[in-house]
mmCIF file of C-alpha atoms in Angstrom:
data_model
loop_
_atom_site.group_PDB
_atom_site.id
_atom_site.type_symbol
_atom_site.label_atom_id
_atom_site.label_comp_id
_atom_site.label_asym_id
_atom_site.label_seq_id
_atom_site.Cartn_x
_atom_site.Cartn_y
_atom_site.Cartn_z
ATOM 1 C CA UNK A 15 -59.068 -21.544 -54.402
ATOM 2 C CA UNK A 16 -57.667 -21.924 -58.058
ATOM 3 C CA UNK A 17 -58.767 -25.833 -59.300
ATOM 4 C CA UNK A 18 -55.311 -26.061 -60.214
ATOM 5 C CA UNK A 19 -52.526 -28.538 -58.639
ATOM 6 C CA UNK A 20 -54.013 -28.345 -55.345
ATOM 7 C CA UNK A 21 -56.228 -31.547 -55.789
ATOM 8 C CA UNK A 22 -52.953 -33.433 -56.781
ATOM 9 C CA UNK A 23 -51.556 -33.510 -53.456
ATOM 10 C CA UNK A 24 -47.691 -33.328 -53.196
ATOM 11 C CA UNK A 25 -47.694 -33.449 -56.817
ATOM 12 C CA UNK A 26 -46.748 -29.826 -57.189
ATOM 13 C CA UNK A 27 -43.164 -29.328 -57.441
ATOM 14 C CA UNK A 28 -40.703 -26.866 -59.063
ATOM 15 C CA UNK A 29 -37.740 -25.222 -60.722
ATOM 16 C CA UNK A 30 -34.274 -25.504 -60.181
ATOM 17 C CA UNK A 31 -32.219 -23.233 -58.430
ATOM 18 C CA UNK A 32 -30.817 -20.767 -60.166
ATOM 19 C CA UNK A 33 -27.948 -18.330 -58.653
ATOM 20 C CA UNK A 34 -26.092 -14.633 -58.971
ATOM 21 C CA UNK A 35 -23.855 -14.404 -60.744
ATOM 22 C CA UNK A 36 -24.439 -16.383 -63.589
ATOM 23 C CA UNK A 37 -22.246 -19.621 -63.420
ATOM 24 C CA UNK A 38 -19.046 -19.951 -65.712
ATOM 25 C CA UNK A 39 -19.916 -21.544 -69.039
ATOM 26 C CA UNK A 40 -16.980 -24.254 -68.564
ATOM 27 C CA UNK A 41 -18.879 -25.370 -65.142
ATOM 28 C CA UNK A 42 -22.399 -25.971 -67.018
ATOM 29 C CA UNK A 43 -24.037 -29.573 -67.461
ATOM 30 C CA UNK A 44 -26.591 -29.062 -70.664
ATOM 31 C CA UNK A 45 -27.670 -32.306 -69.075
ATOM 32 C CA UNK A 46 -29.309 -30.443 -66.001
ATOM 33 C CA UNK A 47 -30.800 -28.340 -68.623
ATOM 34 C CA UNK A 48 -32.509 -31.346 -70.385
ATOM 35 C CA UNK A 49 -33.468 -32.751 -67.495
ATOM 36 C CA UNK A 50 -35.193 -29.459 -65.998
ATOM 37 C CA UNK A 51 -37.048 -29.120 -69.154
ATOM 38 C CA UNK A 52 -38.239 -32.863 -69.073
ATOM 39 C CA UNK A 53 -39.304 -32.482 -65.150
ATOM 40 C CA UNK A 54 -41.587 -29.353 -65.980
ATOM 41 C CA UNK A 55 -43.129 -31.365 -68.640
ATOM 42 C CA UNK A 56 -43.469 -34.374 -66.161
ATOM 43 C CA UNK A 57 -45.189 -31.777 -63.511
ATOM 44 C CA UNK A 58 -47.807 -30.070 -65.755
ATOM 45 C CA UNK A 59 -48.740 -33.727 -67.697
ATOM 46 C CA UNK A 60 -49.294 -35.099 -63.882
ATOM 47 C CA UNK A 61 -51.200 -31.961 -62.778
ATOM 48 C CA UNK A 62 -53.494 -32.655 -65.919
ATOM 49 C CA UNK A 63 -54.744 -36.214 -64.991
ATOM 50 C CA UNK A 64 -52.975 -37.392 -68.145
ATOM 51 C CA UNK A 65 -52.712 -41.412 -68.293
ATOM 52 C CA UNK A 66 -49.497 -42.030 -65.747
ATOM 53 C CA UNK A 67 -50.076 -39.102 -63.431
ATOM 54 C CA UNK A 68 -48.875 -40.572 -60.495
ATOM 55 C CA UNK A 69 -45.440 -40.483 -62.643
ATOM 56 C CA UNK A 70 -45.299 -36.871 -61.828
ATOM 57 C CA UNK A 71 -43.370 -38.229 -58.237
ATOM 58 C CA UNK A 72 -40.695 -38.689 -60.854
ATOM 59 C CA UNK A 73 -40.860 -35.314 -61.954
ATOM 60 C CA UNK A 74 -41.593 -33.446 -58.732
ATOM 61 C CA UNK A 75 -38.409 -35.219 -56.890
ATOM 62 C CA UNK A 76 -36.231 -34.757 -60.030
ATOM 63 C CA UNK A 77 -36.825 -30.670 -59.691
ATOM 64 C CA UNK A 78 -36.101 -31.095 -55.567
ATOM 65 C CA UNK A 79 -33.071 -33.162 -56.217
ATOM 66 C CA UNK A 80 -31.433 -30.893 -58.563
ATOM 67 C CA UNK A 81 -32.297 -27.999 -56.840
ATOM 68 C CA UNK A 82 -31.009 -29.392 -53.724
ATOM 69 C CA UNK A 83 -28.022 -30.398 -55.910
ATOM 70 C CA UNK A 84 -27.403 -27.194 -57.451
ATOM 71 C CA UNK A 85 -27.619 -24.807 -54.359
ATOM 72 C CA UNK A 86 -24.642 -27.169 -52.685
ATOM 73 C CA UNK A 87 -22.675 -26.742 -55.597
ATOM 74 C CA UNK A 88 -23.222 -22.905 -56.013
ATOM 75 C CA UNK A 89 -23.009 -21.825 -52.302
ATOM 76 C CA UNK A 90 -19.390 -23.931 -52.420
ATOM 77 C CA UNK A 91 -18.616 -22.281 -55.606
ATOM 78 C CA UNK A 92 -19.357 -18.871 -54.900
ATOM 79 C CA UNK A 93 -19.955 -18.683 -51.107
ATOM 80 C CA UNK A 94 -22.855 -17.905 -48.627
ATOM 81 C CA UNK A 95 -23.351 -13.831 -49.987
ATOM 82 C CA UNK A 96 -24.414 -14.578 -53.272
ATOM 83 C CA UNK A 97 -26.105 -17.930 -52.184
ATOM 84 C CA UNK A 98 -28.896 -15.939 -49.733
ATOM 85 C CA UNK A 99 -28.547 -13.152 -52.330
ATOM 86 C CA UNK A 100 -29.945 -15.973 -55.058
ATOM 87 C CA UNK A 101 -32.543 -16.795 -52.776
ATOM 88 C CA UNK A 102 -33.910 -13.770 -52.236
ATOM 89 C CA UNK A 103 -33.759 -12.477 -55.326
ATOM 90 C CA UNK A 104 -34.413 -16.069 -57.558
ATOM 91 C CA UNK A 105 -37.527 -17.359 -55.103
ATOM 92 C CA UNK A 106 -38.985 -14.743 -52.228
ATOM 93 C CA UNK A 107 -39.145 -12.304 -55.241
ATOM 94 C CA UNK A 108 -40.896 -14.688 -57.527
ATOM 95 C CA UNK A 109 -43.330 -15.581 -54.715
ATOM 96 C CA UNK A 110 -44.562 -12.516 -53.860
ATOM 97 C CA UNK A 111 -45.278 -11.187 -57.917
ATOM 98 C CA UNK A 112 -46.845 -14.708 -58.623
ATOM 99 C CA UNK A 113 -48.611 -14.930 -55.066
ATOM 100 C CA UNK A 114 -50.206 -11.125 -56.363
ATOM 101 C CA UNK A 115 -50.937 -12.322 -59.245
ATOM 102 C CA UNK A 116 -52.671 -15.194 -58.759
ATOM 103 C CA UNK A 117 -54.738 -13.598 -55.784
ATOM 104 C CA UNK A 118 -56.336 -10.927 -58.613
ATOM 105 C CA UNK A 119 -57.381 -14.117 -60.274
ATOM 106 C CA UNK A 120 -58.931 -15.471 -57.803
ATOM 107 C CA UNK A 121 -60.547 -12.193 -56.737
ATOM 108 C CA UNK A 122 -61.577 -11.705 -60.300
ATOM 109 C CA UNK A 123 -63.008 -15.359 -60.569
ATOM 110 C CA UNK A 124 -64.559 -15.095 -56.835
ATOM 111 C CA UNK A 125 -68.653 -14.651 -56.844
ATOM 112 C CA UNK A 126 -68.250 -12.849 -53.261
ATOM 113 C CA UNK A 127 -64.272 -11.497 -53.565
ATOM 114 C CA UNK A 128 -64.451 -11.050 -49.718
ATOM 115 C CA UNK A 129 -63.648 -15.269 -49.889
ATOM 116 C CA UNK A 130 -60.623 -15.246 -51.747
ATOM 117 C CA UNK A 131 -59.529 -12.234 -48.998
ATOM 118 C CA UNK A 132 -60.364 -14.605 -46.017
ATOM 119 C CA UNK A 133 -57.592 -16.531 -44.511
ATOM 120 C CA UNK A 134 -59.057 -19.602 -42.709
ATOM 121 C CA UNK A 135 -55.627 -21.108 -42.446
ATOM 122 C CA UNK A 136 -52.500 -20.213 -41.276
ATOM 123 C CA UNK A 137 -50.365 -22.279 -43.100
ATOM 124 C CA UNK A 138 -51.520 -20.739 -46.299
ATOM 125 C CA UNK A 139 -49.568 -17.990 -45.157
ATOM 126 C CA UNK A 140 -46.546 -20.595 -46.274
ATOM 127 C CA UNK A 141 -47.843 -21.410 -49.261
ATOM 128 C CA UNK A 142 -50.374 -18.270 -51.048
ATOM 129 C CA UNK A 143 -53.530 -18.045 -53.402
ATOM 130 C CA UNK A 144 -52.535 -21.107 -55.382
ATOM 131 C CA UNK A 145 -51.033 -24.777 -53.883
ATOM 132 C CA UNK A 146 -48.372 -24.675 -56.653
ATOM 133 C CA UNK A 147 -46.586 -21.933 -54.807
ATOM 134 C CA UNK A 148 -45.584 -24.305 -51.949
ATOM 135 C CA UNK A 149 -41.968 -24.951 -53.285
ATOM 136 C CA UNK A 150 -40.741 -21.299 -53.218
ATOM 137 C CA UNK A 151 -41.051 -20.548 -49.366
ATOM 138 C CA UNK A 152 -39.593 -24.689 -48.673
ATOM 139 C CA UNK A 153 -36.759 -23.381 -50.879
ATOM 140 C CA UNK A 154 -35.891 -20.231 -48.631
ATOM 141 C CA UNK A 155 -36.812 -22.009 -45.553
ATOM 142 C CA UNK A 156 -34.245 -24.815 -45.948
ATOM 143 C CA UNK A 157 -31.632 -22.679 -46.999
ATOM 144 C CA UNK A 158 -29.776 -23.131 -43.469
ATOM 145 C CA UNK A 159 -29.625 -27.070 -44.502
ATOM 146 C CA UNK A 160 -27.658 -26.629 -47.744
ATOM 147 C CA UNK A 161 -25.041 -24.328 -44.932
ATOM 148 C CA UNK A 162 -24.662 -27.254 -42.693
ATOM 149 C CA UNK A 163 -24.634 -29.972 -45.496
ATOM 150 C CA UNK A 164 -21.433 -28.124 -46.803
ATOM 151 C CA UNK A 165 -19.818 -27.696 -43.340
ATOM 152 C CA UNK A 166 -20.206 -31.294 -42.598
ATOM 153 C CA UNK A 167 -19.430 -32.649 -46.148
ATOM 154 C CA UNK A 168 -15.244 -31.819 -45.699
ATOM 155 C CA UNK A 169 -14.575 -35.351 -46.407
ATOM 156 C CA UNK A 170 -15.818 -39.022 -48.291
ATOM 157 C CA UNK A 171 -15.863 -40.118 -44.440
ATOM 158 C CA UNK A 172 -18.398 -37.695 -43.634
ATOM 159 C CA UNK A 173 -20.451 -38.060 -46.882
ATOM 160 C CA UNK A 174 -20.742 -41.890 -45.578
ATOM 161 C CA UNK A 175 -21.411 -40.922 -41.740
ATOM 162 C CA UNK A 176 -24.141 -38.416 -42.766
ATOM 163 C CA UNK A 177 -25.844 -40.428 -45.081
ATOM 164 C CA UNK A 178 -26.450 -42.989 -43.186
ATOM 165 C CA UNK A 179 -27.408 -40.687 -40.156
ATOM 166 C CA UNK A 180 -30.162 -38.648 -42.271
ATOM 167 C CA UNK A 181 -31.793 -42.649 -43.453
ATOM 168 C CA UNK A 182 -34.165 -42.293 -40.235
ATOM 169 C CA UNK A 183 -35.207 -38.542 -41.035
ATOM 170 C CA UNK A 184 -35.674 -39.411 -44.693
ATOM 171 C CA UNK A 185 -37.724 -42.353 -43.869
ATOM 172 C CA UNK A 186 -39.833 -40.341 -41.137
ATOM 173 C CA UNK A 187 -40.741 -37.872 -43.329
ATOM 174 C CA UNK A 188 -41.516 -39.783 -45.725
ATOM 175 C CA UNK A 189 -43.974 -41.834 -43.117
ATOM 176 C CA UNK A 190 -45.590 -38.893 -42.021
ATOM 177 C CA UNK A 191 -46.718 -37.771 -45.852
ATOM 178 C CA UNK A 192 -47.940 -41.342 -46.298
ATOM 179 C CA UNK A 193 -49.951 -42.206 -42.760
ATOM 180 C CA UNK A 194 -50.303 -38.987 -41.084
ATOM 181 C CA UNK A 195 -51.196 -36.553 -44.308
ATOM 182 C CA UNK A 196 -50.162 -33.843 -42.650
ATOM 183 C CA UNK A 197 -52.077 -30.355 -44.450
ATOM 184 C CA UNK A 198 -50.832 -28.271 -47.188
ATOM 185 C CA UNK A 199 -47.943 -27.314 -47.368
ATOM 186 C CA UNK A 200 -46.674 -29.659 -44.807
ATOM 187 C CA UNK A 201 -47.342 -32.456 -46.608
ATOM 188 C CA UNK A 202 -45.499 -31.651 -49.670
ATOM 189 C CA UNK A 203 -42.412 -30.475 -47.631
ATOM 190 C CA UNK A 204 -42.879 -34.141 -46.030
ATOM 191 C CA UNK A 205 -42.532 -35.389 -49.496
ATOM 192 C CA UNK A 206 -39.746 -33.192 -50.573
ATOM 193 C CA UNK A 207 -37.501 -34.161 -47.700
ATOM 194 C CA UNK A 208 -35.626 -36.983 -49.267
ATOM 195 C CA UNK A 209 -35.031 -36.194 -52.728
ATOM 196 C CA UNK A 210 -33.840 -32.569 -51.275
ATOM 197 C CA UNK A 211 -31.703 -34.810 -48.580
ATOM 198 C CA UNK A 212 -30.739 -36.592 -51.387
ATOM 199 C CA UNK A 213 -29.609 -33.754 -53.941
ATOM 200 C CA UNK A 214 -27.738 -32.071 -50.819
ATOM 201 C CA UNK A 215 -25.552 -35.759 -50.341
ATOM 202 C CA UNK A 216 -25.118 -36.153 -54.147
ATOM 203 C CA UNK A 217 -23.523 -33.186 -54.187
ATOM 204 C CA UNK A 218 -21.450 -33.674 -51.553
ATOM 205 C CA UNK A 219 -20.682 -37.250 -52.813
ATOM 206 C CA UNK A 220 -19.403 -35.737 -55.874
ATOM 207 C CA UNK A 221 -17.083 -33.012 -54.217
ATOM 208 C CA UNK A 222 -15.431 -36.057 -52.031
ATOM 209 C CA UNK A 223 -15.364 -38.676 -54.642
ATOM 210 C CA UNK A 224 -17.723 -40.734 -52.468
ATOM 211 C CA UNK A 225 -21.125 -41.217 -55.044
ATOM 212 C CA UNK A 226 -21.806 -44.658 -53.415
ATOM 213 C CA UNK A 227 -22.942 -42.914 -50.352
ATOM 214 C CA UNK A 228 -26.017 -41.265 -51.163
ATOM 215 C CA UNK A 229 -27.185 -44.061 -53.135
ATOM 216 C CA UNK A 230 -27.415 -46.235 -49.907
ATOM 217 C CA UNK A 231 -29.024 -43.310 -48.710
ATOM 218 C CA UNK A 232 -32.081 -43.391 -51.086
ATOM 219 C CA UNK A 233 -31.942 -47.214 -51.500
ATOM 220 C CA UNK A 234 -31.780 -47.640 -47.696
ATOM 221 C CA UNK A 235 -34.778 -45.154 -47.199
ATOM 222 C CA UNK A 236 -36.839 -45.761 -50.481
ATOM 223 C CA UNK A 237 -36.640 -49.885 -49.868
ATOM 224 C CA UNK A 238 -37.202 -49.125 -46.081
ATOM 225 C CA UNK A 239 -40.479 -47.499 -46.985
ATOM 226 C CA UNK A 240 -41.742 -49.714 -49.518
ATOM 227 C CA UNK A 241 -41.331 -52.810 -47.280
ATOM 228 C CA UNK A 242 -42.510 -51.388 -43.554
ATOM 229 C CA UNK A 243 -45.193 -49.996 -44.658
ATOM 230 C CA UNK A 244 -45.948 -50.127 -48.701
ATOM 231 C CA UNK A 245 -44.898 -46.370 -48.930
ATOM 232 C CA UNK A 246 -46.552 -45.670 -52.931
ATOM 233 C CA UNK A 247 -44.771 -42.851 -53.338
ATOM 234 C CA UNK A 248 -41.317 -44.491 -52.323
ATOM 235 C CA UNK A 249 -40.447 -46.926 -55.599
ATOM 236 C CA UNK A 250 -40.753 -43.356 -57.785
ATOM 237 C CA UNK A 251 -38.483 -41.058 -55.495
ATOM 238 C CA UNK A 252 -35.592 -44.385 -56.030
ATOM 239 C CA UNK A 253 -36.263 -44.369 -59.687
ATOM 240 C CA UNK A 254 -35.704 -40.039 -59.668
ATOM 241 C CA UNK A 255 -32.290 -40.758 -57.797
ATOM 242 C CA UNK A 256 -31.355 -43.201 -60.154
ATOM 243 C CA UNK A 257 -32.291 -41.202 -62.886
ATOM 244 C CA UNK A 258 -30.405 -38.106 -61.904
ATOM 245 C CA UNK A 259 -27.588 -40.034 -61.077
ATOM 246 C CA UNK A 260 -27.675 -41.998 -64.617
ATOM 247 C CA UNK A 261 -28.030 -38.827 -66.679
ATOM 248 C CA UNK A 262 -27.006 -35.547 -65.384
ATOM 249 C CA UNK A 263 -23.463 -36.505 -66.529
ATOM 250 C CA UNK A 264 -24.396 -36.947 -70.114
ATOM 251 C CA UNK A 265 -21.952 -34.989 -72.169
ATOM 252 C CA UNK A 266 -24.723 -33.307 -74.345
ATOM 253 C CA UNK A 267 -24.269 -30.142 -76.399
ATOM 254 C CA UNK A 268 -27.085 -28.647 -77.825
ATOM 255 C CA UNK A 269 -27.478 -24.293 -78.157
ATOM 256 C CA UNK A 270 -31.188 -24.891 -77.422
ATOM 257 C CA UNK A 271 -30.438 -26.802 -74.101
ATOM 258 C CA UNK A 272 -29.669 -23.867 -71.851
ATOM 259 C CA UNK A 273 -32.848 -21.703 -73.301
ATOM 260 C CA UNK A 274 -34.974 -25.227 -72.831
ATOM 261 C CA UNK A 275 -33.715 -25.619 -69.220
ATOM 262 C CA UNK A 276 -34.371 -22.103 -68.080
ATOM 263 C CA UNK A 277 -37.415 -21.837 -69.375
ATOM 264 C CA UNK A 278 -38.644 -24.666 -66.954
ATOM 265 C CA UNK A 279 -38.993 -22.251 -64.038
ATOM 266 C CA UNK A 280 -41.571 -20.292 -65.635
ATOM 267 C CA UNK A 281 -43.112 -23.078 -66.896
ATOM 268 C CA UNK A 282 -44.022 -24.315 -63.087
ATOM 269 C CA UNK A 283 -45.129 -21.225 -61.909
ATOM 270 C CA UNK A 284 -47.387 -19.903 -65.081
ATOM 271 C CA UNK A 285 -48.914 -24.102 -65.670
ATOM 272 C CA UNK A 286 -52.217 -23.548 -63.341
ATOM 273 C CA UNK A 287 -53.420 -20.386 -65.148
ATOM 274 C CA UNK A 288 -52.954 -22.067 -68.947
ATOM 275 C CA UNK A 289 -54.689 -25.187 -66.982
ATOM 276 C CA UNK A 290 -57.706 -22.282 -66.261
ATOM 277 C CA UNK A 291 -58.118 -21.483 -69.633
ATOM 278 C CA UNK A 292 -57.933 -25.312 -70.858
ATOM 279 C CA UNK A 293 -60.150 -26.482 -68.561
ATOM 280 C CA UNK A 294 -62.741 -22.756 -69.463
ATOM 281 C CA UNK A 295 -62.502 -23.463 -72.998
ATOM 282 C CA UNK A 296 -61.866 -27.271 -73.901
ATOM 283 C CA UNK A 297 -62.245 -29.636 -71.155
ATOM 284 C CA UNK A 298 -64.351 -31.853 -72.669
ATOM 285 C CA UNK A 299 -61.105 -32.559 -74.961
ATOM 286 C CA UNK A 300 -58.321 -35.511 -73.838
ATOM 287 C CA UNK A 301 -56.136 -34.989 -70.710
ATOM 288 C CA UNK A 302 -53.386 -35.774 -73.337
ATOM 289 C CA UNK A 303 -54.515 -33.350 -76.263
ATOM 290 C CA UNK A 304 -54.469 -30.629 -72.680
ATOM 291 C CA UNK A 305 -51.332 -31.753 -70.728
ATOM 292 C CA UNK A 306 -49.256 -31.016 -74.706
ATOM 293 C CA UNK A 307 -51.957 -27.578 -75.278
ATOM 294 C CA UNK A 308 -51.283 -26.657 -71.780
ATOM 295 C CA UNK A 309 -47.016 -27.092 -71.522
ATOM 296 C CA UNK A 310 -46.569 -25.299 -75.324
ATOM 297 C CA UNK A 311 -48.528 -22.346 -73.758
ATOM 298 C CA UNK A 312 -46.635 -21.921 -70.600
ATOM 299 C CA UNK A 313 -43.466 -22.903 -72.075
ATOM 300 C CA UNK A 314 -44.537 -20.144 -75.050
ATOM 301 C CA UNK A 315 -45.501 -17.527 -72.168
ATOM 302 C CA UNK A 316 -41.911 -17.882 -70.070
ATOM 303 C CA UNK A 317 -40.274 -17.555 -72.968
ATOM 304 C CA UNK A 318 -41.979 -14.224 -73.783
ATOM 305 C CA UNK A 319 -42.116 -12.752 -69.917
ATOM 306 C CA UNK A 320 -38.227 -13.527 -69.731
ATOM 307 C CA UNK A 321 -37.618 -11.334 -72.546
ATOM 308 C CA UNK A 322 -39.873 -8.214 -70.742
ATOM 309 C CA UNK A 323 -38.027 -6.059 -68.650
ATOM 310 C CA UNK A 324 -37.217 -7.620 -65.174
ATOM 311 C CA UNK A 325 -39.160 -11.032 -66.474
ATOM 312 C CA UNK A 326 -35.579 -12.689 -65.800
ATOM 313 C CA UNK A 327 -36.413 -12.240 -62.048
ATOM 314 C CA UNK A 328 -39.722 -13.961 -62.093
ATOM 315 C CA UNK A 329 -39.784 -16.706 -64.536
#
């Protein structure tokens, strides 16, 4: 197995969720984009044991809130046809190049190759060669959630009623990443769960002019946690709802905001093999001096696959 993200637990998060066709300019927050770009940066400083790794919480829920947020707000926008199109295309696609790829990796890096071919677990069949991977089949997967969370989102009533109904599932989840440690990648869908509950309500908060609502809902959870049973992860998925909340609807206008923000996809899913080469070639250096060598070079190589033929699809 790659010594990539995999030791960091649920610390292995990604992208946002992008959809076909591309969204109407008037309808864009360069916010989002700023904040995508900041969350891949967050994700590859906490995968390289740089000083405040267990930070990366921040960054990992701020990528599952907005993509939670964003798949709401597209499927209402544009209905469910190009929604499971976007899915299928914008993740199951993705996973299966990067899953190949990173499986000739390992097979290349493998003293007996017949290793990296055995499959001792079933659930890696949910994940692939390389933990990082995780996020794109928990995207796909909860796709029916994002259907029901706009079918029972008509009103601010309901925005109130199912927020406080989901509190339990959040905090459950939440429990059983914390005391049971479920396995990969169980334990980072555990994780997930309530900043992707969270992005799902935000959105709907927003539609129904009832924002209030999933506050209480990560407050109520996030508090619940911390205080029943000192929940570490908790405090930081509260601080990534506030944050989201408190900056996504900052009226910045930059031209280099869009390219930053899409270029945090394929920074998440190229990080591990620039943190290969880092760790081959300088790992005596600083975690520091590798987590800033190690985002330029991913950011650097998603810039240059999205301009390849296709690279638009996988990166």
């Amino acid at each position: 197995m790659l010594p990539d993200a995999s030791r960091q637990g649920s610390l292995c998060a990604t992208p946002m969720t992008p959809s076909l066709p591309p969204a109407p300019a008037a309808t864009r927050r360069q916010s989002i984009d700023l904040l995508r770009f900041v969350a891949a940066f967050g994700v590859v400083w906490a995968h390289m044991q740089a000083p405040g790794m267990v930070e990366g919480y921040v960054a990992l829920a701020l990528f599952t809130i907005l993509t939670a947020f964003l798949s709401l707000r597209s499927l209402a926008r544009r209905g469910p046809r190009w929604f499971w199109l976007g899915r299928l295309v914008r993740f199951g696609l993705p996973w299966v190049v990067w899953s190949a790829f990173y499986l000739l990796l390992e097979l290349w890096r493998a003293e007996d190759p017949r290793m990296a071919l055995t499959l001792t677990d079933p659930l890696r069949l949910l994940i692939g060669p390389t933990v990082h991977l995780w996020f794109l089949p928990f995207i796909i997967l909860s796709s029916p959630l994002v259907l029901l969370a706009l079918h029972a989102m008509t009103s601010a009533r309901h925005v109130w009623i199912l927020s406080l109904l989901l509190i339990p599932a959040a905090m459950g989840a939440l429990w059983a990443h914390d005391r049971i440690a479920p396995p990969e990648p169980v334990i980072q869908w555990a994780f997930a769960a309530l900043p992707f509950l969270y992005g799902l309500l935000s959105a709907g908060g927003q539609r129904h002019d009832a924002v209030a609502a999933p506050l209480l809902f990560a407050t109520a959870s996030c508090v619940g946690a911390s205080l029943l049973w000192g929940s570490i992860p908790a405090p930081f998925l509260l601080l990534a709802c506030l944050l989201f909340e408190g900056l996504w609807r900052l009226p910045l206008s930059h031209p280099a905001l869009p390219a930053l923000g899409q270029l945090a996809y394929g920074i998440y899913l190229v990080h591990p093999f620039f943190m290969l080469v880092w760790y081959r070639f300088a790992g005596g250096w600083s975690a520091i001096a590798g987590a800033f060598a190690v985002f330029v070079a991913s950011a650097s190589a998603a810039w240059l696959i999205r301009r390849l033929p296709g690279g638009r699809l996988i990166a």
